[in-house]
XYZ file of C-alpha atoms in Angstrom:
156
model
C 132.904 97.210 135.086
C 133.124 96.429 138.504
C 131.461 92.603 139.112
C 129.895 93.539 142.031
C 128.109 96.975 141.317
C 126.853 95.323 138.187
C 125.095 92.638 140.161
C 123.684 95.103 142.720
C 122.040 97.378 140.290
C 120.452 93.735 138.190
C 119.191 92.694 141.866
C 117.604 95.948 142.878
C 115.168 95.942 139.957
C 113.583 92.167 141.141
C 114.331 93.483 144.852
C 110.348 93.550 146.032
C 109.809 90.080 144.006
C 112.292 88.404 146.125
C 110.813 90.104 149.431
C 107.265 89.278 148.496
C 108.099 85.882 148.473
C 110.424 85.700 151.621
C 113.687 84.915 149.297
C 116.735 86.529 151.502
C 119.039 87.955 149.491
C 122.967 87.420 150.964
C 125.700 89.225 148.849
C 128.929 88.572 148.540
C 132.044 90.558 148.100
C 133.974 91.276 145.425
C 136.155 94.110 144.067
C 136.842 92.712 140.807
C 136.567 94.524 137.162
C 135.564 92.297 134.312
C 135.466 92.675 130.903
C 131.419 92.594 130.035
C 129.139 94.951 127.853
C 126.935 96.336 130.562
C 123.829 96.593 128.809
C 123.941 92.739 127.089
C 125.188 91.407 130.654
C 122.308 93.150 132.780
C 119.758 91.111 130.253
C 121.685 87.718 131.536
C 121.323 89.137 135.148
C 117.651 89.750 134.330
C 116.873 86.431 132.799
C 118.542 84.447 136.148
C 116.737 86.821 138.850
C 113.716 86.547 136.762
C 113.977 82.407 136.748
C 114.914 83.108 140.567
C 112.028 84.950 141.252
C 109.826 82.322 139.398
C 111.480 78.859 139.887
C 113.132 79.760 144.195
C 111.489 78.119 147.089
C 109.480 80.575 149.293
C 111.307 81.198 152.252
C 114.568 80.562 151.498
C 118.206 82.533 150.354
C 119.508 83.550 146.984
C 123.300 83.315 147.984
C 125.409 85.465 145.446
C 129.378 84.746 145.983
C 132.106 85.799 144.267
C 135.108 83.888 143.137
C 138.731 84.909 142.030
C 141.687 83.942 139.976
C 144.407 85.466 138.240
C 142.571 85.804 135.135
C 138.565 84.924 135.784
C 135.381 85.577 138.012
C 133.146 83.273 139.101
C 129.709 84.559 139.826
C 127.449 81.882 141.337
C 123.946 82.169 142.781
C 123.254 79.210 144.667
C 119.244 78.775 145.806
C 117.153 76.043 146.607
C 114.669 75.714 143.122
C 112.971 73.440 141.339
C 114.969 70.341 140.792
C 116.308 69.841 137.463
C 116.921 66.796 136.597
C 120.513 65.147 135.255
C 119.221 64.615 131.418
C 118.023 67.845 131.614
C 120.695 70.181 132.122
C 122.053 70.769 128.596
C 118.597 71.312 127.451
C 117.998 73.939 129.811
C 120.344 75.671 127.645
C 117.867 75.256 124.400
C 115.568 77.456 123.043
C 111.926 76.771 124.204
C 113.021 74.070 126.352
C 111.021 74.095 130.030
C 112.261 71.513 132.730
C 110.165 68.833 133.672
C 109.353 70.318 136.640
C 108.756 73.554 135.874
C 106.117 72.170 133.484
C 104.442 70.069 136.011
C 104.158 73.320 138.657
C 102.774 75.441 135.127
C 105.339 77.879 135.889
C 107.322 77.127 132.539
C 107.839 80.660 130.496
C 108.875 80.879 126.882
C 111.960 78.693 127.020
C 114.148 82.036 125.784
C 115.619 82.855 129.358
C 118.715 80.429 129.736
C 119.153 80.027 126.163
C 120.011 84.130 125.818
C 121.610 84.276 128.854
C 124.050 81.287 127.667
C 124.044 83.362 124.014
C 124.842 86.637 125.819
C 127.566 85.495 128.074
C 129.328 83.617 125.462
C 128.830 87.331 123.366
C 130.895 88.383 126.609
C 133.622 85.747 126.082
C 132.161 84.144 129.112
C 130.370 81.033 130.146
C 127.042 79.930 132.068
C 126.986 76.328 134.007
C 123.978 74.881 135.636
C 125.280 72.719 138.878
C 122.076 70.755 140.174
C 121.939 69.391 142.933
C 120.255 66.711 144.617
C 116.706 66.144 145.635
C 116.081 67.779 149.159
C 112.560 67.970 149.899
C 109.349 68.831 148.040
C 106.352 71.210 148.125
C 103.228 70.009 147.027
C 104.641 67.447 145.176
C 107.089 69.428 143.142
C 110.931 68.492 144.228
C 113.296 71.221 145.368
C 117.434 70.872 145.219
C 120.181 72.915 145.874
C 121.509 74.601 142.751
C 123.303 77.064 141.254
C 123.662 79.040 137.979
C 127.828 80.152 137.752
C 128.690 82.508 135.396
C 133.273 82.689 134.779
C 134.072 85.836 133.078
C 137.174 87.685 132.325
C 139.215 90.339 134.609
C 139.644 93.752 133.168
């Protein structure tokens, strides 16, 4: 399937979420096929622009960017979000695990997001990778960082 028209059609459905909370949406390019089932890799799609929708400062930029080797793609949306802290990130991973700080802003969900999109991935021969960043500033007393979710997947 082609990397990029995959991602546009997951994005469209949480299109007005993102606009009713001022998150620009900047899309990268990429004519890459990879090897995914499309209907288990749209629910990983759905579980990160869900998260995005939920966890993404107001008034900032989901930036989607493509990467290329020989062999893989990289898929990484970068945002500013909740910060998630260092001792957190392979538990992010678990089910019915919420971050710290997505408790303490009551915005936590079910804890099943990022634990099936990590299942469904790897199900795709695949990977997921959190990369927090670093505190950058907070709103009402919640912090926000730079980070991104990067998914590597195969070529066709």
């Amino acid at each position: 399937h082609p990397i990029r028209k995959v991602v546009d059609l997951s994005v469209q459905s949480f299109f007005l979420d993102l606009l009713d909370r001022n998150i620009n949406i900047k899309n990268g390019v990429s004519t890459d096929k990879v090897l995914i089932d499309f209907p288990t890799f749209s629910v990983v799609l759905g579980h990160i622009l869900d998260n995005t929708v939920k966890y993404a400062a107001n008034n900032s930029t989901l930036d989607i960017s493509f990467e290329s080797t020989n062999t893989n793609v990289k898929i990484r949306f970068s945002m500013i979000s909740i910060l998630v802290e260092r001792e957190e990130l392979d538990k992010i991973f678990q089910e019915k695990y919420s971050g710290h700080w997505v408790s303490e802003s009551e915005l936590q969900g079910h804890g099943i997001g990022m634990y099936y999109a990590k299942k469904l991935v790897e199900l795709n021969k695949g990977s997921i990778a959190f990369i927090a960043g670093k505190e950058n500033y907070k709103l009402d007393g919640i912090p926000y960082a730079d980070n991104v979710i990067e998914i590597t997947l195969q070529k066709a």
